[in-house]
XYZ file of C-alpha atoms in Angstrom:
489
model
C 28.388 -45.053 -51.938
C 24.920 -46.529 -52.274
C 25.479 -48.467 -49.061
C 26.310 -45.242 -47.209
C 23.122 -43.572 -48.474
C 21.050 -46.525 -47.405
C 22.657 -46.498 -43.969
C 21.994 -42.764 -43.561
C 18.364 -43.170 -44.630
C 17.959 -46.020 -42.195
C 19.353 -43.961 -39.350
C 16.998 -41.088 -40.191
C 14.009 -43.434 -40.107
C 15.206 -44.842 -36.804
C 15.581 -41.402 -35.224
C 12.200 -40.286 -36.599
C 10.497 -43.424 -35.383
C 12.108 -43.096 -31.955
C 11.040 -39.457 -31.762
C 7.494 -40.316 -32.732
C 7.416 -43.112 -30.165
C 8.735 -40.777 -27.442
C 6.205 -38.119 -28.439
C 3.386 -40.658 -28.363
C 4.489 -41.929 -24.967
C 4.863 -38.410 -23.522
C 1.557 -37.295 -25.045
C -0.050 -39.866 -22.776
C 1.678 -38.411 -19.695
C -0.643 -37.301 -16.874
C 0.221 -33.617 -17.478
C -0.513 -33.619 -21.209
C -3.532 -35.883 -20.770
C -4.960 -33.585 -18.098
C -4.922 -30.669 -20.536
C -5.647 -32.281 -23.893
C -8.069 -34.789 -22.406
C -10.214 -32.014 -20.945
C -10.154 -29.856 -24.075
C -10.758 -32.913 -26.259
C -8.025 -32.462 -28.867
C -4.559 -33.836 -29.540
C -1.608 -31.742 -28.477
C -0.805 -30.529 -32.001
C -4.410 -29.257 -32.353
C -4.387 -27.369 -29.035
C -4.862 -23.582 -29.388
C -3.522 -21.130 -26.814
C -4.017 -17.382 -26.337
C -2.365 -15.331 -23.623
C -2.361 -11.998 -21.838
C 0.488 -10.465 -19.838
C -0.004 -8.410 -16.685
C 2.484 -6.568 -14.558
C 3.308 -8.169 -11.252
C 1.324 -5.587 -9.292
C -1.842 -6.646 -11.156
C -1.588 -10.238 -9.927
C -4.161 -9.870 -7.145
C -6.614 -8.267 -9.578
C -6.133 -11.154 -12.015
C -6.678 -13.676 -9.228
C -9.944 -11.992 -8.271
C -11.018 -12.127 -11.921
C -10.114 -15.820 -12.160
C -11.956 -16.607 -8.934
C -15.069 -14.846 -10.231
C -14.877 -16.664 -13.570
C -14.486 -20.095 -11.985
C -17.286 -19.406 -9.514
C -19.595 -18.625 -12.432
C -18.635 -21.507 -14.736
C -17.035 -24.361 -12.755
C -17.336 -23.771 -8.988
C -15.718 -27.088 -8.087
C -12.723 -26.827 -10.420
C -9.358 -27.800 -8.921
C -5.985 -26.357 -9.858
C -3.034 -28.556 -10.808
C 0.598 -27.686 -11.479
C 3.739 -28.584 -13.387
C 6.819 -30.235 -11.913
C 10.246 -29.596 -13.402
C 13.151 -27.139 -13.374
C 13.419 -23.532 -14.574
C 9.641 -23.223 -14.597
C 9.457 -19.511 -13.842
C 11.740 -18.668 -16.753
C 9.626 -20.527 -19.341
C 6.105 -20.054 -20.620
C 3.329 -22.594 -20.250
C 3.154 -23.560 -23.914
C 6.913 -24.215 -23.988
C 6.702 -26.357 -20.858
C 3.816 -28.399 -22.229
C 5.667 -28.763 -25.535
C 8.758 -29.945 -23.666
C 6.592 -32.400 -21.740
C 5.466 -33.884 -25.060
C 8.795 -33.848 -26.908
C 11.255 -34.451 -24.087
C 9.287 -35.508 -21.035
C 11.116 -32.914 -18.924
C 7.944 -31.600 -17.255
C 5.358 -33.686 -15.451
C 2.128 -33.256 -13.544
C 2.648 -31.504 -10.213
C 0.972 -29.398 -7.586
C 0.004 -25.761 -8.138
C 2.236 -23.121 -6.592
C 0.797 -20.281 -4.535
C 2.014 -16.955 -3.222
C 0.479 -13.908 -1.600
C -0.357 -10.492 -2.980
C -1.478 -7.363 -1.149
C -5.036 -6.125 -1.585
C -4.828 -3.347 1.003
C -2.469 -1.709 3.511
C -2.791 -4.633 5.928
C -4.546 -7.322 3.886
C -3.367 -9.893 1.358
C -4.814 -12.831 -0.561
C -3.451 -16.118 -1.865
C -2.665 -16.090 -5.588
C -1.722 -18.841 -8.031
C 1.870 -18.379 -9.199
C 2.000 -21.492 -11.388
C -1.047 -23.576 -12.090
C -3.705 -24.720 -14.520
C -7.398 -25.387 -14.017
C -9.991 -27.112 -16.237
C -13.116 -25.045 -16.793
C -15.604 -24.091 -19.499
C -16.085 -21.187 -21.884
C -19.280 -19.111 -21.629
C -20.742 -21.263 -24.442
C -19.915 -24.459 -22.548
C -16.845 -25.462 -24.575
C -14.095 -27.083 -22.469
C -11.018 -24.921 -21.858
C -8.046 -24.898 -19.500
C -6.857 -21.717 -17.779
C -3.211 -21.321 -16.853
C -1.325 -18.770 -14.752
C 2.427 -18.315 -14.547
C 4.574 -15.680 -12.865
C 7.567 -15.191 -15.119
C 10.849 -13.990 -13.654
C 12.720 -11.913 -16.194
C 13.907 -8.336 -16.715
C 10.291 -7.367 -16.155
C 8.481 -9.622 -13.696
C 5.162 -10.463 -15.296
C 2.065 -12.489 -14.507
C 0.787 -14.362 -17.572
C -2.720 -15.691 -18.205
C -3.080 -18.484 -20.791
C -6.233 -20.078 -22.175
C -6.064 -23.472 -23.924
C -8.990 -24.384 -26.179
C -10.013 -26.112 -29.398
C -10.159 -22.879 -31.388
C -8.889 -19.335 -31.144
C -12.307 -17.682 -30.904
C -13.233 -19.701 -27.826
C -9.887 -19.071 -26.141
C -10.052 -15.332 -26.860
C -13.611 -15.094 -25.519
C -12.551 -16.684 -22.230
C -9.471 -14.472 -21.968
C -11.576 -11.343 -22.553
C -14.168 -12.392 -19.977
C -11.504 -13.057 -17.335
C -9.995 -9.647 -18.086
C -13.406 -7.981 -17.774
C -13.888 -9.618 -14.386
C -10.367 -8.545 -13.397
C -11.333 -4.928 -14.022
C -14.672 -5.354 -12.283
C -13.027 -6.790 -9.169
C -9.941 -4.561 -9.249
C -8.496 -4.530 -5.733
C -6.841 -1.140 -6.326
C -10.089 0.744 -6.900
C -10.700 3.298 -4.160
C -7.309 2.654 -2.524
C -4.327 4.899 -1.818
C -1.453 3.613 -3.943
C 2.231 4.430 -4.016
C 4.411 3.658 -7.021
C 7.968 2.505 -6.479
C 10.684 0.583 -8.303
C 11.901 -2.981 -7.902
C 15.559 -3.522 -7.099
C 15.691 -6.573 -9.336
C 13.235 -5.904 -12.152
C 12.646 -3.003 -14.525
C 9.085 -2.895 -13.363
C 6.801 -0.812 -11.239
C 5.819 -1.876 -7.752
C 2.552 -0.665 -6.305
C 2.110 -0.512 -2.543
C -1.112 0.055 -0.655
C -0.969 2.963 1.787
C -3.347 3.840 4.622
C -5.709 6.688 3.820
C -5.102 9.634 6.151
C -8.059 11.206 7.909
C -7.672 14.812 9.024
C -10.211 17.314 10.245
C -10.320 20.742 8.630
C -9.308 22.169 12.006
C -6.000 20.324 11.686
C -5.072 22.213 8.522
C -3.971 25.731 9.444
C -3.900 27.945 6.351
C -4.733 31.591 5.669
C -8.452 32.289 5.415
C -10.044 31.008 2.241
C -7.130 28.855 1.018
C -8.395 25.487 2.205
C -11.941 26.324 1.114
C -10.741 27.154 -2.404
C -8.734 23.953 -2.657
C -11.582 21.848 -1.323
C -14.131 23.395 -3.678
C -11.914 22.723 -6.678
C -11.025 19.129 -5.833
C -13.882 17.817 -3.697
C -16.670 20.103 -4.891
C -16.288 19.109 -8.533
C -16.269 15.431 -7.542
C -19.478 15.871 -5.548
C -21.281 17.495 -8.498
C -19.686 15.443 -11.284
C -22.902 14.204 -12.904
C -24.549 17.631 -12.939
C -21.407 19.246 -14.318
C -21.256 16.728 -17.153
C -24.943 17.282 -17.864
C -24.191 20.999 -18.134
C -21.432 20.303 -20.648
C -18.588 21.041 -18.209
C -15.344 19.099 -17.889
C -14.277 17.205 -14.779
C -10.539 16.831 -15.308
C -8.694 19.386 -13.229
C -5.242 20.325 -12.082
C -4.238 21.826 -8.737
C -0.846 23.327 -7.955
C 0.146 23.933 -4.337
C 3.272 26.034 -4.032
C 5.260 27.618 -1.244
C 8.367 27.152 0.905
C 9.157 23.710 2.333
C 7.469 22.857 5.596
C 4.462 25.149 5.155
C 1.832 22.420 4.795
C 1.515 21.438 1.135
C 1.731 17.708 1.798
C -0.468 18.114 4.853
C -3.108 19.779 2.687
C -2.853 16.944 0.166
C -3.334 14.423 2.963
C -6.472 16.259 4.030
C -7.839 16.037 0.478
C -7.089 12.308 0.381
C -9.244 11.835 3.455
C -12.073 13.901 1.984
C -12.176 11.873 -1.249
C -13.076 8.599 0.409
C -14.206 6.768 -2.713
C -11.427 7.981 -4.989
C -8.355 6.052 -6.064
C -5.257 8.011 -5.050
C -1.937 7.438 -6.814
C 1.204 9.030 -5.366
C 4.374 9.555 -7.381
C 7.652 10.838 -6.002
C 11.311 10.612 -6.949
C 12.433 7.684 -9.127
C 8.851 6.429 -9.440
C 8.162 9.325 -11.810
C 9.313 7.151 -14.697
C 6.114 5.156 -14.214
C 3.967 8.237 -14.781
C 2.365 6.807 -17.912
C 1.324 3.631 -16.124
C 0.049 5.590 -13.133
C -2.106 7.843 -15.300
C -3.469 4.865 -17.239
C -4.373 3.280 -13.908
C -6.073 6.483 -12.761
C -8.073 6.615 -15.988
C -9.356 3.078 -15.430
C -10.111 3.567 -11.721
C -12.049 6.849 -11.740
C -12.712 8.871 -9.709
C -8.991 9.189 -9.174
C -6.306 11.571 -7.938
C -2.740 11.601 -9.251
C -0.353 13.292 -6.812
C 3.037 14.442 -8.078
C 5.082 15.910 -5.238
C 8.050 18.223 -5.761
C 7.061 18.642 -9.377
C 9.832 21.215 -9.805
C 12.256 18.305 -9.847
C 10.423 16.961 -12.900
C 9.080 19.971 -14.699
C 12.018 22.356 -14.509
C 12.302 24.784 -17.370
C 13.721 22.779 -20.288
C 16.206 25.612 -20.928
C 18.061 24.375 -17.856
C 18.557 20.934 -19.387
C 21.757 20.488 -21.390
C 20.155 19.195 -24.570
C 17.112 21.460 -24.371
C 14.724 18.606 -23.661
C 13.176 17.055 -20.594
C 11.579 13.657 -21.251
C 9.932 13.539 -17.826
C 8.431 16.970 -18.366
C 7.051 15.893 -21.722
C 5.650 12.740 -20.130
C 3.899 14.781 -17.459
C 2.438 17.242 -19.954
C 1.376 14.463 -22.311
C -0.225 12.548 -19.469
C -2.228 15.566 -18.345
C -3.274 16.378 -21.898
C -4.069 12.739 -22.666
C -6.886 12.498 -20.121
C -10.240 13.413 -21.649
C -12.137 16.319 -20.151
C -15.021 14.160 -18.921
C -12.678 11.954 -16.870
C -13.009 12.475 -13.120
C -9.249 12.648 -12.601
C -7.458 15.281 -10.525
C -3.777 16.092 -10.888
C -2.423 17.540 -7.635
C 1.094 18.930 -7.929
C 3.252 20.431 -5.197
C 6.406 22.483 -5.504
C 8.794 24.461 -3.346
C 10.079 26.426 -6.352
C 7.204 27.641 -8.465
C 9.535 29.924 -10.412
C 11.271 26.863 -11.812
C 8.133 25.477 -13.398
C 7.573 25.873 -17.061
C 4.768 28.263 -17.960
C 3.081 25.616 -20.085
C 2.547 23.528 -16.953
C 1.802 26.227 -14.402
C -0.390 28.633 -16.374
C -2.168 26.995 -19.316
C -5.809 26.046 -18.659
C -6.452 22.348 -18.915
C -3.227 21.479 -17.177
C -3.338 23.628 -14.061
C -6.574 25.493 -13.464
C -6.027 26.413 -9.819
C -2.746 27.454 -8.200
C -2.776 28.115 -4.458
C 0.119 29.482 -2.458
C 0.770 27.819 0.892
C 2.849 30.530 2.598
C 4.658 30.640 5.877
C 2.013 31.220 8.543
C 1.199 34.719 9.733
C 0.809 35.633 13.419
C -2.722 34.232 13.611
C -1.643 31.079 11.832
C 1.278 30.533 14.178
C -1.016 30.872 17.189
C -3.314 28.302 15.592
C -0.406 25.945 15.021
C 0.749 26.270 18.627
C -2.744 25.290 19.746
C -2.870 22.427 17.235
C 0.430 20.844 18.248
C -0.235 21.473 21.928
C -3.835 20.250 21.827
C -3.107 17.386 24.237
C -1.559 19.786 26.757
C -2.616 22.594 29.049
C -1.042 25.740 27.596
C -0.600 28.312 30.356
C 1.291 30.714 28.129
C 0.741 33.860 26.085
C 0.650 32.147 22.692
C 0.435 35.457 20.841
C 3.733 36.510 22.417
C 5.343 33.178 21.508
C 4.044 33.534 17.948
C 5.334 37.101 17.730
C 8.853 35.849 18.430
C 8.676 33.297 15.603
C 7.935 35.449 12.577
C 9.002 33.864 9.292
C 8.952 30.254 10.465
C 6.999 27.306 9.094
C 4.542 24.794 10.495
C 7.414 22.315 10.761
C 9.286 24.804 12.931
C 6.278 25.338 15.226
C 5.823 21.597 15.639
C 9.441 21.208 16.714
C 9.138 24.247 18.987
C 6.254 22.651 20.908
C 8.199 19.411 21.269
C 11.225 21.241 22.657
C 9.024 23.110 25.118
C 7.687 19.755 26.341
C 11.239 18.394 26.680
C 12.310 21.453 28.649
C 9.347 21.021 30.987
C 10.217 17.356 31.506
C 13.892 18.121 32.137
C 12.917 20.697 34.729
C 10.808 18.145 36.585
C 7.396 19.585 35.772
C 4.400 17.899 37.367
C 3.034 15.113 35.177
C -0.559 14.649 34.112
C -2.594 11.689 35.447
C -5.689 11.963 33.224
C -5.666 12.488 29.446
C -2.184 12.092 27.932
C -0.765 10.564 31.151
C 2.922 11.170 31.621
C 2.838 14.480 29.770
C 3.668 17.705 31.604
C 0.709 19.081 33.533
C 1.117 22.399 31.721
C 3.411 24.411 29.467
C 4.209 27.908 30.630
C 5.684 31.075 29.154
C 9.015 30.033 30.656
C 8.992 26.699 28.835
C 8.105 28.284 25.492
C 10.553 31.127 26.055
C 13.404 28.715 26.687
C 12.454 26.708 23.591
C 12.392 29.843 21.415
C 15.773 30.951 22.787
C 17.207 27.516 22.070
C 15.921 27.364 18.494
C 17.035 30.911 17.680
C 20.490 30.423 19.118
C 23.063 31.371 16.435
C 24.366 27.809 16.572
C 20.948 26.604 15.371
C 20.983 28.561 12.099
C 21.184 25.473 9.928
C 18.463 23.771 11.959
C 16.168 26.708 11.275
C 16.929 26.411 7.585
C 16.227 22.687 7.626
C 12.862 23.416 9.213
C 12.018 25.867 6.437
C 12.378 29.103 8.391
C 13.088 32.222 6.371
C 16.571 33.683 6.557
C 16.747 36.065 9.489
C 13.469 34.837 11.023
C 12.946 35.578 14.661
C 16.060 37.678 15.070
C 19.090 38.885 13.176
C 20.908 35.895 11.769
C 24.499 36.142 10.636
C 24.585 32.617 9.242
C 25.716 32.729 5.625
C 24.916 29.108 4.761
C 22.226 28.028 2.337
C 18.679 27.713 3.634
C 17.243 24.653 1.952
C 14.596 25.263 -0.691
C 13.555 21.685 -1.260
C 13.214 18.313 0.417
C 11.623 19.931 3.472
C 9.367 18.041 5.834
C 6.075 19.243 4.444
C 3.697 17.157 6.481
C 2.623 19.884 8.844
C -0.604 21.774 9.303
């Protein structure tokens, strides 16, 4: 029995000694030496702090890292880690495995690209470490790793002798990340990843429209512009007068009348503002979008087809609507002095809950975008035919299209052009070469007849025309009340 105990004790000592020898050997590996040698401590005394960022913040983090290194160690060079399953581990675990098992070794840094604009991207470190110094001169090592998991994340690590030093470096990098945020002043669209439960942010081009390209009843565009742009232009004076900046705008009306077009005009007018667009499934990222808007003021949060989100909770089976609550909470959670605008659009204003549509502080201006009147339809005909010579009585054409939308007028002009081309009309040589030399009453008349043919009833509905518009309509189908093409003037 005693012999067995002695044998077991001997085996334990052997295993422990072997482990210590392996650890000592691996601790001297180029990877571990590169980190611990720079910091000036043994592996077991190394302190690490970290910060996680969502994948769409990677470019911002890279800009922050670049600024930090430029200020503290301009000539610093990145190095990497070689081994398997790297993007499913964290840096501390990989370094620990390098010491205990020798499974990771010194390698080259890995790079990828990240968008910083609609047509611009930068190189970012996806896995790498770099020796640098803390603001007080203490040696530290920065590490970056993109981790592939249920939520794709970008992780910043700081290795130092003590926690205070590591935390100070982490906080300074994060401050520089915010200072150099590539999303500030951009137009951003939120979407969803197919593979990760995470938000994806895309950079969108900022539209630029002239006021003459937005055809609305008199006073509507001016009211919208004063509420959204005017407050932004006088923000400092309003705050000095004790007035709040946060505001909510609701644009409502049938599909195809120009709500989205009006929003696009506002986006072009607010050149320095960060614009965040949310539609469809991306609504579940509302909280993140609003937090982003708060940090990137002045900002605009656009929620299109809000009736799909903020329907009366009585219509929901269990009497609740989590997305509605999220929207209301987000609007209430922004402080009054924040220069953030919520712009909501809806085709079905009657479906909105009163708490959203009427209470001050959530929506303080509601503007109807109706189907255009006779004057508006004439204006739209001129707008969509502005590249053409219109030899037609536009008032007569407009009179035949009562109850239609801007989308309908746009399609009407296109069909008139097609009819002219099919009939062999003379083509223009100068501006807009290849277009018909002119559009006549006959071309417009044929286009109107075609679009008001009884067989085109559903087409009229899809273009947002009112039931029975233009002429008696015996079609008994449903005229769509949502999902219309709303990008018209």
